[in-house]
Short mmCIF file of C-alpha atoms in Angstrom, two decimals:
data_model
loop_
_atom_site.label_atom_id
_atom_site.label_comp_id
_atom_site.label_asym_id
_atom_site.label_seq_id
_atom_site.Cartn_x
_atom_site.Cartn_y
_atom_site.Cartn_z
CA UNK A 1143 44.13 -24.10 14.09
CA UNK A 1144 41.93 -27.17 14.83
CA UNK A 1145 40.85 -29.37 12.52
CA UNK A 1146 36.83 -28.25 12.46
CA UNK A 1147 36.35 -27.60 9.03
CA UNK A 1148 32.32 -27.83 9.46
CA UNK A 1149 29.44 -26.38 11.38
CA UNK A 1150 25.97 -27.26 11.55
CA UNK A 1151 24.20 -24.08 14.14
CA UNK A 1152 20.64 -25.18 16.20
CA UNK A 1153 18.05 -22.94 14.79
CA UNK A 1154 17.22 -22.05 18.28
CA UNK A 1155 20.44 -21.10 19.38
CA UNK A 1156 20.21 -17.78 21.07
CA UNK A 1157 24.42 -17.17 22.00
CA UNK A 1158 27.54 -17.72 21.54
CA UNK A 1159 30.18 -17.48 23.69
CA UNK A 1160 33.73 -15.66 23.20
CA UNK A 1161 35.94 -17.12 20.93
CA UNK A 1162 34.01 -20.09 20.92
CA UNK A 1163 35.21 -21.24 16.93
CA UNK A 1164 38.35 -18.71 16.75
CA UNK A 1165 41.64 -20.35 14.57
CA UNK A 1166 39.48 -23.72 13.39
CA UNK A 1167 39.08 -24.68 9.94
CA UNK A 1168 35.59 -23.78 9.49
CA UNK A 1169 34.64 -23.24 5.56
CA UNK A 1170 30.96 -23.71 5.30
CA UNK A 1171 28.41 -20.82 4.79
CA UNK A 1172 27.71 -19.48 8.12
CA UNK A 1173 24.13 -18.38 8.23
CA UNK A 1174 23.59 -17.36 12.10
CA UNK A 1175 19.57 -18.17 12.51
CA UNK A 1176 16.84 -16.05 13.46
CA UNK A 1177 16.38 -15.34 17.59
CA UNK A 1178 20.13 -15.40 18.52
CA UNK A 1179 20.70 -12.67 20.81
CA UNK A 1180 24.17 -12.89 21.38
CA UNK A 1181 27.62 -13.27 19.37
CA UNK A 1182 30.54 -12.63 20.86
CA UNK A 1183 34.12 -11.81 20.28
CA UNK A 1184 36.10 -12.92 18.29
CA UNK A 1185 33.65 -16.16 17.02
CA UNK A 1186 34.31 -16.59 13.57
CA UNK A 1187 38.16 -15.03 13.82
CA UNK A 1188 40.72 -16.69 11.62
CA UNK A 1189 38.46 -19.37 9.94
CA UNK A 1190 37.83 -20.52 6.10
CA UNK A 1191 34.71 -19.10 6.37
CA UNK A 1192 33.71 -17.51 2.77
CA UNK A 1193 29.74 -16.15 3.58
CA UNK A 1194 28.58 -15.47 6.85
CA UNK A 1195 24.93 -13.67 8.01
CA UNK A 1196 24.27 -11.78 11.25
CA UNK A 1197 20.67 -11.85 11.77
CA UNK A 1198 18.63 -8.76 12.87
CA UNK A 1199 17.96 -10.26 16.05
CA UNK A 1200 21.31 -9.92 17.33
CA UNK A 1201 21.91 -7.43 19.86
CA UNK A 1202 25.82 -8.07 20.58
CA UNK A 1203 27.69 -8.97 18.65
CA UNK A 1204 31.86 -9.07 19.11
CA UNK A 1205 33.50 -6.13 16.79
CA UNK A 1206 35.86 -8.11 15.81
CA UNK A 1207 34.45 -11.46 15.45
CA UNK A 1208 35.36 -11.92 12.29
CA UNK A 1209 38.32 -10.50 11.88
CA UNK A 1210 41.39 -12.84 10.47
CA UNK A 1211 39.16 -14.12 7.66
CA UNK A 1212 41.14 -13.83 4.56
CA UNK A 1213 38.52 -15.93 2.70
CA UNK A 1214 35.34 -13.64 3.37
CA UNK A 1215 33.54 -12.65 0.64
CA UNK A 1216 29.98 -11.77 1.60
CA UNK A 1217 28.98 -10.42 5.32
CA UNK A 1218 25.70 -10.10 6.03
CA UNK A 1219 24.62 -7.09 8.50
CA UNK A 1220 20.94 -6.95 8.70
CA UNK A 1221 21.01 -4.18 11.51
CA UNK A 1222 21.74 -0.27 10.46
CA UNK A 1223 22.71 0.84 13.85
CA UNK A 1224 25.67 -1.08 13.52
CA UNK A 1225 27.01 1.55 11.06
CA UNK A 1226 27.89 3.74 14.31
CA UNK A 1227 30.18 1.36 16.01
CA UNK A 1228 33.61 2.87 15.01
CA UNK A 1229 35.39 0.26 16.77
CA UNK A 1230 35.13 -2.77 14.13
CA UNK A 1231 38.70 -5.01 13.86
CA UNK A 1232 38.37 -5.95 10.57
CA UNK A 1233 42.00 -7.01 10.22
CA UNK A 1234 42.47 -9.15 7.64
CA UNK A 1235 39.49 -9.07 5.47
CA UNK A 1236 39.96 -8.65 1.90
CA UNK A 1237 38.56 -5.30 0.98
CA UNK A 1238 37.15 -6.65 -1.91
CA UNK A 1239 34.65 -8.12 0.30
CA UNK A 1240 30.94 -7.47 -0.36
CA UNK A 1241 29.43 -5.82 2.87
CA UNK A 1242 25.60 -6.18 2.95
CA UNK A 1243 23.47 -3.79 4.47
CA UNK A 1244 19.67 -2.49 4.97
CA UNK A 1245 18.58 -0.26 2.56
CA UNK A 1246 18.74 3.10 3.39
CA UNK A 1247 22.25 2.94 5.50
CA UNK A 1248 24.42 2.39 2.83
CA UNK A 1249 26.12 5.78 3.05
CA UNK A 1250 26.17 5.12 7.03
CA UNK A 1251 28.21 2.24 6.64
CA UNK A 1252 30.58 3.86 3.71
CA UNK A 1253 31.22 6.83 6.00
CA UNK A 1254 32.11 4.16 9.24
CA UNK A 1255 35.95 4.52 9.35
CA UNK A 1256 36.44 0.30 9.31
CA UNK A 1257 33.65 -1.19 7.51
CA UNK A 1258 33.28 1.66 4.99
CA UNK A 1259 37.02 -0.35 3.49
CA UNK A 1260 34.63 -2.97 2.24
CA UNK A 1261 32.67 -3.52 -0.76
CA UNK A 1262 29.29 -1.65 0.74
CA UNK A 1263 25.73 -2.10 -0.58
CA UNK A 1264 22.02 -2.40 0.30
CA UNK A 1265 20.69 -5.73 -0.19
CA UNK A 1266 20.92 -7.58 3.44
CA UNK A 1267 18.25 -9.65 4.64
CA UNK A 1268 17.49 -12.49 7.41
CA UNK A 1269 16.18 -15.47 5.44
CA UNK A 1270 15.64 -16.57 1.98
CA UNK A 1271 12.98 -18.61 0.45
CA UNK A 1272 14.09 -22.55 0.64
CA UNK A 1273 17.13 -21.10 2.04
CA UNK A 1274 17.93 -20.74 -1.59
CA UNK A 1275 21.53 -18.98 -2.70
CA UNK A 1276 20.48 -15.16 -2.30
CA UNK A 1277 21.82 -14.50 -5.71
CA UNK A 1278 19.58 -17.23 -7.05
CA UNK A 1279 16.34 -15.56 -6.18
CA UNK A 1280 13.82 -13.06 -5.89
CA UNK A 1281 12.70 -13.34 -2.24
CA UNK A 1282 14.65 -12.06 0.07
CA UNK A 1283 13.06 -11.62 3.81
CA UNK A 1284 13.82 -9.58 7.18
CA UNK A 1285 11.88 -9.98 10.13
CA UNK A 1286 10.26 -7.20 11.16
CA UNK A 1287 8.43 -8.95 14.73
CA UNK A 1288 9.31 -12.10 16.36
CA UNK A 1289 6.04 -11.85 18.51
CA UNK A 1290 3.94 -14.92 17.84
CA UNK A 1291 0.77 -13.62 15.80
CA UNK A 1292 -2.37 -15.77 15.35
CA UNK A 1293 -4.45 -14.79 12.10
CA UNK A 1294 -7.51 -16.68 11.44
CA UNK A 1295 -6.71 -19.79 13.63
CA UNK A 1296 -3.02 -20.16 12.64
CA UNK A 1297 -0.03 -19.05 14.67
CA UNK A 1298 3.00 -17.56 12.73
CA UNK A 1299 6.67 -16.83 14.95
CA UNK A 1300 6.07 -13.34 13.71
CA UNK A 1301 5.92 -10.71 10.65
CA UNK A 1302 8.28 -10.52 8.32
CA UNK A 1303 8.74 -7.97 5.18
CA UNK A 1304 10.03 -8.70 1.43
CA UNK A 1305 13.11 -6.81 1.28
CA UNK A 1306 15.96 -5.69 -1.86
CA UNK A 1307 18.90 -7.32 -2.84
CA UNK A 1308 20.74 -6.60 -5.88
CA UNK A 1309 19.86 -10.47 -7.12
CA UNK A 1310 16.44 -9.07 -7.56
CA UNK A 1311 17.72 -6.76 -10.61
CA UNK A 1312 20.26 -9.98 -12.36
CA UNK A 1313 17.92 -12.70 -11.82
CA UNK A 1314 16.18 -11.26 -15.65
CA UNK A 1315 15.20 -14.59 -16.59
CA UNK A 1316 12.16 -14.81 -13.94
CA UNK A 1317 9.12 -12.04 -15.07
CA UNK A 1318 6.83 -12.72 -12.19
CA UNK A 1319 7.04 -11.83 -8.53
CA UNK A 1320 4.16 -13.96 -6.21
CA UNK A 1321 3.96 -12.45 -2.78
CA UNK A 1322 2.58 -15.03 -0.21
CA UNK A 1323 0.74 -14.64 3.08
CA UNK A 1324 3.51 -16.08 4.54
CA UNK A 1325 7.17 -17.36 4.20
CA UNK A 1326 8.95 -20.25 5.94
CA UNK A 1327 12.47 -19.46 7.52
CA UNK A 1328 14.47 -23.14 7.22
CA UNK A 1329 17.72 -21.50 8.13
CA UNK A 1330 19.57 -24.51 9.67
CA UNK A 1331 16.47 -26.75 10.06
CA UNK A 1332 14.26 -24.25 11.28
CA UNK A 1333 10.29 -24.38 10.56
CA UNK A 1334 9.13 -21.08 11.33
CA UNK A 1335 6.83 -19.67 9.63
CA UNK A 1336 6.39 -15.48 9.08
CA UNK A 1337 2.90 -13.78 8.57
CA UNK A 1338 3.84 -11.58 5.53
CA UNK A 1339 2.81 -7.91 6.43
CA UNK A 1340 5.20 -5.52 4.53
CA UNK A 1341 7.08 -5.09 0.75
CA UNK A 1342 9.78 -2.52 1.51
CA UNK A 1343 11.97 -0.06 -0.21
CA UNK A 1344 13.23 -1.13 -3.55
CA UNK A 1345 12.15 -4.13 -3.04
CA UNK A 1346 11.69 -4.83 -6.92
CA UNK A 1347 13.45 -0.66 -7.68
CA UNK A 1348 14.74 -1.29 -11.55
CA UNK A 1349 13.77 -4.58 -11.82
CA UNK A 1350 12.31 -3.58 -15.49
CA UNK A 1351 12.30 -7.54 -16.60
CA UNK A 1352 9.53 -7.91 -13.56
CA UNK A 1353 5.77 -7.82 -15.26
CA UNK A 1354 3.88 -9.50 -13.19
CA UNK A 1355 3.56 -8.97 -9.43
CA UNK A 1356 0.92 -11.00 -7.87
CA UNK A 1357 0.08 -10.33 -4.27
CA UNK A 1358 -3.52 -12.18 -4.39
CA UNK A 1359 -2.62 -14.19 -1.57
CA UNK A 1360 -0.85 -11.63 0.64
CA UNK A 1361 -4.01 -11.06 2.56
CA UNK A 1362 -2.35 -9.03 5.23
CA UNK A 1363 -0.50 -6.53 2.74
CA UNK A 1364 0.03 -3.49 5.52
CA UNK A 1365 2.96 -0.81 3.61
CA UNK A 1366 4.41 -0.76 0.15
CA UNK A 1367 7.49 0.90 0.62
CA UNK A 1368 9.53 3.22 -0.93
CA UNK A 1369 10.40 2.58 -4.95
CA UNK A 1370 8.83 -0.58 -3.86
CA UNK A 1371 8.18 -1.07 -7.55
CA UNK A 1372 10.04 1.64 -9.26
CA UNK A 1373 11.02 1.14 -12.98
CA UNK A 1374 9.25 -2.22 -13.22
CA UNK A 1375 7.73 -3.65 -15.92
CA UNK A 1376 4.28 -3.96 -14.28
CA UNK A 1377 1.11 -3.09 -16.38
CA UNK A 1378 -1.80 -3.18 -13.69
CA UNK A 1379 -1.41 -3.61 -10.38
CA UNK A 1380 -4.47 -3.27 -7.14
CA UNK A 1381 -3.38 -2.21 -3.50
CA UNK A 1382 -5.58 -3.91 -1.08
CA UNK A 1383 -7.68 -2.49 0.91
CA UNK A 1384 -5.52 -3.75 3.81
CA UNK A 1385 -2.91 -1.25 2.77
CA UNK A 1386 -2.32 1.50 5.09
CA UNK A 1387 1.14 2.81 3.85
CA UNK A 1388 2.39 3.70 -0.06
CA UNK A 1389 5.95 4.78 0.06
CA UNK A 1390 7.39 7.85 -1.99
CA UNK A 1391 8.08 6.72 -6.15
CA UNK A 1392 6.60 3.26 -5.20
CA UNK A 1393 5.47 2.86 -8.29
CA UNK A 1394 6.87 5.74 -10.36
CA UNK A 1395 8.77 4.97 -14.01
CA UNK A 1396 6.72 1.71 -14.37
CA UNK A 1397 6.53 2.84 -18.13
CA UNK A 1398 3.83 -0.09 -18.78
CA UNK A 1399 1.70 0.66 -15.81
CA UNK A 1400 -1.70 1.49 -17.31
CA UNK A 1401 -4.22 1.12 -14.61
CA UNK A 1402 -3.42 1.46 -10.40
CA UNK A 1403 -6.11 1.09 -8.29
CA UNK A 1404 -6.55 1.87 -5.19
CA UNK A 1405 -8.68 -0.05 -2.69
CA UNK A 1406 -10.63 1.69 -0.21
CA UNK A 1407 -8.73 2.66 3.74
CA UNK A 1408 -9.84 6.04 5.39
CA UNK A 1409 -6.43 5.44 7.36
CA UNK A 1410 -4.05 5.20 4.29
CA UNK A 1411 -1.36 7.21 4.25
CA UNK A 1412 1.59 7.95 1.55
CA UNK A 1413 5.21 9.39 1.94
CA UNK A 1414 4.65 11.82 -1.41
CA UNK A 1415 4.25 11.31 -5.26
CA UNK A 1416 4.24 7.65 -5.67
CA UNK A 1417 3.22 7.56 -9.61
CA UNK A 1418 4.47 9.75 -12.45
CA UNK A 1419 6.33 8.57 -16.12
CA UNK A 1420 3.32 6.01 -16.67
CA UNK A 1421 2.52 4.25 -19.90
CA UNK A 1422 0.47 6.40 -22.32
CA UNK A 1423 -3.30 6.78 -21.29
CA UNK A 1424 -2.43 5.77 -17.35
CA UNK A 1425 -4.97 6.38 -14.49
CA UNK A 1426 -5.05 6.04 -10.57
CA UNK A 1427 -8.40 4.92 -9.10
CA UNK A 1428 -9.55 5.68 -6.14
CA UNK A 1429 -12.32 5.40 -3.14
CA UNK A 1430 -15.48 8.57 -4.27
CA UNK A 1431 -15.34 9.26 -0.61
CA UNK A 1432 -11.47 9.73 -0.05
CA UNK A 1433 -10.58 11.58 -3.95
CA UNK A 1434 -10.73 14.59 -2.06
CA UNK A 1435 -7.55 13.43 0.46
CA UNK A 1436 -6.03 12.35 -2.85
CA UNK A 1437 -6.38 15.19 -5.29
CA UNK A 1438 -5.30 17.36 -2.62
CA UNK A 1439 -2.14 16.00 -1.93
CA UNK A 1440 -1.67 15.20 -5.88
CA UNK A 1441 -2.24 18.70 -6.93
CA UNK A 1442 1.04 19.46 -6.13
CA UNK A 1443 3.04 16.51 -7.53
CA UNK A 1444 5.55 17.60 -10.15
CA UNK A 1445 5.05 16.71 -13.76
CA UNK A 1446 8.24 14.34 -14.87
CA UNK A 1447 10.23 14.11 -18.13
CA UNK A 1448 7.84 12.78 -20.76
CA UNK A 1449 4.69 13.27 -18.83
CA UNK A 1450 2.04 14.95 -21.35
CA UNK A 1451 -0.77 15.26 -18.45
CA UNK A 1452 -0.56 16.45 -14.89
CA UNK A 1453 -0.56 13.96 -11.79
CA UNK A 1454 -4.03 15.58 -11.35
CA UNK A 1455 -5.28 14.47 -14.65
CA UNK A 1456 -4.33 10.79 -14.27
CA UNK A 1457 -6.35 10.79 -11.00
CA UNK A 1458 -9.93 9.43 -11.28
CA UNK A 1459 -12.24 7.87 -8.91
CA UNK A 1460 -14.54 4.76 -8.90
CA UNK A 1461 -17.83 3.57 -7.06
CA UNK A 1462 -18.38 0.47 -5.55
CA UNK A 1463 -21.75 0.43 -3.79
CA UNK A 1464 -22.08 -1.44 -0.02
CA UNK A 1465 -24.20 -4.95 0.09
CA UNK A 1466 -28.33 -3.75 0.14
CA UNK A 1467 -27.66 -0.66 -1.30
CA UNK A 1468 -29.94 0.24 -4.55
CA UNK A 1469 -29.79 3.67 -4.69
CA UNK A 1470 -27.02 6.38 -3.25
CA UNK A 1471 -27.44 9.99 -2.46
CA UNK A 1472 -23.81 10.35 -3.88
CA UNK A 1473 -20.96 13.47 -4.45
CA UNK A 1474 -17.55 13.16 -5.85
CA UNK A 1475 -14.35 16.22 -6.14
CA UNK A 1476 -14.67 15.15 -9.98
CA UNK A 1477 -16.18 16.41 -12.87
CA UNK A 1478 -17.69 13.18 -13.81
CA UNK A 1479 -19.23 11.52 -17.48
CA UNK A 1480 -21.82 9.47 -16.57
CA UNK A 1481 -22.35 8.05 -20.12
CA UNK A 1482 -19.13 7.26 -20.23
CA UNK A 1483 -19.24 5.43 -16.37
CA UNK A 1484 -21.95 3.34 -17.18
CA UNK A 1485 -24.55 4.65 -14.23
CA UNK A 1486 -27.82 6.94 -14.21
CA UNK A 1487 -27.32 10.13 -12.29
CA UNK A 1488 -30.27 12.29 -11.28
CA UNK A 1489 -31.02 15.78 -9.65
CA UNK A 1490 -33.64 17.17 -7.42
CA UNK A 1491 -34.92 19.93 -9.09
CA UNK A 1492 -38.45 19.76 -7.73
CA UNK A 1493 -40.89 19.04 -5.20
CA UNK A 1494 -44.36 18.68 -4.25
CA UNK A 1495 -45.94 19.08 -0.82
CA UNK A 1496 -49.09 17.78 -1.53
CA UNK A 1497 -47.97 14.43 -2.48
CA UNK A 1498 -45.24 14.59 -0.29
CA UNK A 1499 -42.91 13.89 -3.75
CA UNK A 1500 -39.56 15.31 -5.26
CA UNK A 1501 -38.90 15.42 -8.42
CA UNK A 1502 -35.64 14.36 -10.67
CA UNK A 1503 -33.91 15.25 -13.74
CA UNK A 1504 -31.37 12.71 -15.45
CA UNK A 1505 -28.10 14.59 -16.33
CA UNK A 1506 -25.19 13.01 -18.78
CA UNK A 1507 -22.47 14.19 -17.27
CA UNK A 1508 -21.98 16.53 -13.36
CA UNK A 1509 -19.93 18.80 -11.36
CA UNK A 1510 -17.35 17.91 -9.14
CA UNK A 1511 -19.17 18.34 -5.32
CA UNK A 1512 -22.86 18.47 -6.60
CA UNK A 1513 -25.19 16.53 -4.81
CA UNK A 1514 -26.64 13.21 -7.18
CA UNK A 1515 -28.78 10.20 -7.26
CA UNK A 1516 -27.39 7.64 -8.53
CA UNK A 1517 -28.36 3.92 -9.50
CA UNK A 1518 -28.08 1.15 -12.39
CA UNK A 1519 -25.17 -0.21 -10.48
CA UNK A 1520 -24.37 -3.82 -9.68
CA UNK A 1521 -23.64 -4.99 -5.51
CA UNK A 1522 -19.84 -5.09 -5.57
CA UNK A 1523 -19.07 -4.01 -9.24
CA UNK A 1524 -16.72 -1.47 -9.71
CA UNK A 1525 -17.23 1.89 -11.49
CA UNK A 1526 -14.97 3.82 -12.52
CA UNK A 1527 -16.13 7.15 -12.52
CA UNK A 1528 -14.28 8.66 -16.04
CA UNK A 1529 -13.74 12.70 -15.98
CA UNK A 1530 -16.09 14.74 -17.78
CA UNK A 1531 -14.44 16.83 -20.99
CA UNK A 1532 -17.54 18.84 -21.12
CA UNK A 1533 -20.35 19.82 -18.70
CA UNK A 1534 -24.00 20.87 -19.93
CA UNK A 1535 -26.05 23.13 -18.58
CA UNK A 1536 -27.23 22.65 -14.96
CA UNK A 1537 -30.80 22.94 -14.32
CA UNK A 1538 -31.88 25.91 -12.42
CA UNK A 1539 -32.58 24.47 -9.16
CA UNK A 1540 -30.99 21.43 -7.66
CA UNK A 1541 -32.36 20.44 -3.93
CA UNK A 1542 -29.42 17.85 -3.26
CA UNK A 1543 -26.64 19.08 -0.97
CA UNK A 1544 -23.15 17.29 -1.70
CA UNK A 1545 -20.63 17.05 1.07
CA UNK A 1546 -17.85 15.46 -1.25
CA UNK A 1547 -14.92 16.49 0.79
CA UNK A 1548 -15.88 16.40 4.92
CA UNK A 1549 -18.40 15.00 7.32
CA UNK A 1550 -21.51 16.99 7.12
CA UNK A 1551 -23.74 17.47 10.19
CA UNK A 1552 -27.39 17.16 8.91
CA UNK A 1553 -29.94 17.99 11.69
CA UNK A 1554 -33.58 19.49 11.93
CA UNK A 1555 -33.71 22.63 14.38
CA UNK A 1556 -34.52 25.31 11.95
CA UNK A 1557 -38.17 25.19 11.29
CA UNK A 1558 -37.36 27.23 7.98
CA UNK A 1559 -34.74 24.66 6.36
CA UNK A 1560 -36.05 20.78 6.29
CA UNK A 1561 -33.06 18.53 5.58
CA UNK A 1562 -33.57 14.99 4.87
CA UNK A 1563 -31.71 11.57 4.24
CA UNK A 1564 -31.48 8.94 1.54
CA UNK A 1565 -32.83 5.70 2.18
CA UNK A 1566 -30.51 3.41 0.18
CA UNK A 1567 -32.02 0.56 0.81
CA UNK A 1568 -35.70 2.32 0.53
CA UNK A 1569 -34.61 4.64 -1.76
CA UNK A 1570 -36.67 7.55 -0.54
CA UNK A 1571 -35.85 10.49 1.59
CA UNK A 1572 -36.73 10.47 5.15
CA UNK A 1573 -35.91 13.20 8.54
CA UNK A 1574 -33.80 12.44 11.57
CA UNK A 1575 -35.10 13.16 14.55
CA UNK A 1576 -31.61 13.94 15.90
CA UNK A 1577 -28.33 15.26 14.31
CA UNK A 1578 -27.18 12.96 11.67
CA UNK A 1579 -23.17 13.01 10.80
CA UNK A 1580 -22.88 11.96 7.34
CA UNK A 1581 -19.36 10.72 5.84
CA UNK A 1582 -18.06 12.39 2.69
CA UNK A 1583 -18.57 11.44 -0.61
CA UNK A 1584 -23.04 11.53 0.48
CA UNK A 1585 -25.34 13.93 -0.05
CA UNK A 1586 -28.71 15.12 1.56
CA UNK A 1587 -31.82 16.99 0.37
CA UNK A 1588 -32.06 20.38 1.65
CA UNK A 1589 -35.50 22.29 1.63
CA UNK A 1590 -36.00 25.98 2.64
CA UNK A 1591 -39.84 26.15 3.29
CA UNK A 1592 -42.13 26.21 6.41
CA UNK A 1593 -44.76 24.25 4.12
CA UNK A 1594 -42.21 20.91 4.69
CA UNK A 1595 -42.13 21.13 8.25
CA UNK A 1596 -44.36 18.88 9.16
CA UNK A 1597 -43.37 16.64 5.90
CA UNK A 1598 -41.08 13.04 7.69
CA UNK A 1599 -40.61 11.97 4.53
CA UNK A 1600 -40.55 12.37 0.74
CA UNK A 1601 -40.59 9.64 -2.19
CA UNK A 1602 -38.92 10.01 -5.63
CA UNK A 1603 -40.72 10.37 -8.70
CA UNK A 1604 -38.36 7.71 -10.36
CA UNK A 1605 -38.80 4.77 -7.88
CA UNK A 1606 -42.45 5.82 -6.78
CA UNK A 1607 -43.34 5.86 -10.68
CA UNK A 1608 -45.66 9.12 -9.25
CA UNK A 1609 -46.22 11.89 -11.60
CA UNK A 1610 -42.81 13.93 -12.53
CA UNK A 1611 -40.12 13.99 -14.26
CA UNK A 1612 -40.29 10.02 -14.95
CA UNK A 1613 -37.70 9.92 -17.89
CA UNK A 1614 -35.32 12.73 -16.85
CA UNK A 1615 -36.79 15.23 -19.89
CA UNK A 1616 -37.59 17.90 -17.86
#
């Protein structure tokens, strides 16, 4: 055995060779950095070595390189195709050894005939924050690109994701988690810095002492992962509208959640019930123009142990109008109280050719998928839009067409049937002279009569202060 007893690894090392610190004295915590490529056999066999951590971005690595090491007690794998190799020498390793893994290959690894001798469990990672003790903290980081990124004028090595490790459930003393935009790796001197794009599974699963998870300066928040914040002890929490991912459970059994809202992205996607066993009186917020995506996929989530309402009924939407806007032509998949939101909501129940006018009619409270006016709102306020218990009457006639679930085609060729478009910046209604798609969550103002024909546009009795139905009494 020589007489190294010490290591100190380049940060931009990228291999090492066979054998190349086999039988020496080596004791320190081996942390192999981020980038090397290439570790090969039997490297670390027969040292002191107590902690060592293989990277993700190793793609050889010697099965039996560490084999010999009576003194291991942690090895870090941050690669879950490794759990195939059934080759591993890992002669002489304690077996009380704690083998660290990615989540979601823990039974891989149990089930490989060598390493499955070890002490298995999810929790492995490729740098920590300050290159802090992983048992000492909460953040915990794998790489998930090394392609250099630039993001508003500053150049990262690559993305990175906040990943699990069982620390995250000990560490009870610290109540807050603060997600950054991005995280240093100063693994053995390095200085690289990691645009933060990801929070994967379990990242913070059972971590019931966490109540505060800020992620305000996470601007490039991409996918929330799987039990990403299952059984916390959050009590509001917003996903960005940079979001395009929520994982399965991610933030089911958060008993104090009372509020989750849900920032608009038409692209968003989810893996299947991610909320369920709330606090009392909980609600999920969405987008008005993508509640229909939601409520259909939610209308079939189960109802768990202690649950008094259904998924559906802890599903509401909100309204945030676009920059200009005064007025929208507006339709929603929810029965909505409009009292109770805080808005004015109007129908078209009449029209007048003469004075080329239509007429409105306040209502209280509306229909899910009824065509509205709406207004009273505030440029970048939000609404949220709370569920009617009750609905009165409707009037007889109402001329507005909503479209609250698809794109709607409104165009002009039938000389019978005049359809026209809200102005919400002029807040009147006006015809296209070609086809017109309009997104969901709009609506349009359909008349059937060859007296309109000729009729390019129509004002509205409330903003034209024209004869009518001025203060919605009929």
């Amino acid at each position: 055995m020589t007489n190294l007893t010490e290591i100190k690894l380049s940060p931009n090392l990228k291999y090492i060779g066979n054998y190349a610190f086999q039988n020496s004295g080596i004791a320190n915590d081996i942390n192999l950095p981020y980038g090397l490529k290439i570790c090969g056999s039997g490297v670390f066999r027969n040292t002191k070595v107590k902690h060592i951590l293989v990277p993700g971005s190793v793609t050889t690595l010697g099965l039996d390189a560490f084999a010999e090491n009576k003194n291991l007690e942690e090895l870090i794998l941050n690669k879950s195709s490794w759990s195939n190799l059934a080759d591993w020498d890992i002669t002489g390793i304690p077996t009380s050894c704690k083998l660290y893994v990615p989540v979601g290959s823990e039974n891989l690894y149990k089930k490989n005939p060598k390493l499955g001798k070890l002490k298995v469990t999810e929790g492995s990672y490729d740098f920590t924050f300050n290159n802090a003790n992983a048992h000492d903290t909460h953040y915990h980081m794998t790489v998930t690109s090394d392609n250099p990124v630039t993001v508003d004028g500053v150049t990262y090595a690559g993305e990175a994701k906040y990943v699990y490790h069982p620390a995250n459930m000990q560490l009870t003393s610290y109540n807050r988690f603060t997600a950054d935009n991005y995280e240093t790796d100063v693994t053995n001197g390095a200085n690289k810095k990691y645009l933060m794009t990801k929070i994967d599974d379990s990242t913070l699963d059972m971590c019931s002492h966490v109540t505060e998870v800020n992620i305000d300066k996470m601007k490039h928040l991409r996918h929330i992962g799987r039990r990403a914040f299952f059984y916390t002890g959050i009590q509001k929490f917003t996903v960005p509208s940079t979001c395009v991912y929520i994982g399965e459970m991610a933030f089911a059994s958060c008993q104090k959640l009372s509020e989750l809202m849900l920032l608009n992205n038409e692209k968003r996607t989810w893996g299947g019930q991610f909320y369920g066993q709330n606090a009392t009186g909980f609600k999920c917020y969405t987008h008005w123009r993508s509640y229909y995506k939601y409520s259909d996929s939610v209308e079939g989530w189960k109802i768990f142990v202690g649950d008094t309402n259904r998924p559906i009924d802890r599903l509401e939407a909100y309204f945030i109008a676009d920059q200009g806007a005064k007025a929208y032509a507006f339709s929603v998949l929810q029965d909505v109280d409009w009292n109770a939101t805080g808005l004015n909501a109007y129908y078209v129940t009449g029209y007048n050719v003469e004075e080329k006018m239509v007429y409105t009619h306040k209502v209280t409270d509306s229909y899910r998928g009824v065509g509205l006016l709406i207004d009273g709102f505030k440029t970048d306020s939000i609404y949220k839009l709370k569920k009617a218990e009750t609905i009165s009457p409707k009037p007889d006639k109402n001329y507005l067409v909503g479209n609250a679930r698809e794109e709607v085609v409104v165009t002009n060729k039938d000389q019978w049937t005049s359809q026209y478009l809200f102005s919400e910046s002029n807040k009147n209604f006006w015809r296209s002279s070609t086809s017109y798609t309009l997104k969901p969550g709009s609506a349009y103002l359909k008349i059937q009569d060859f007296a309109v024909k000729d009729i390019n546009s129509f004002g509205i009795d409330i903003y034209s202060q024209a004869p009518g139905d001025i203060n919605g009494d009929g």
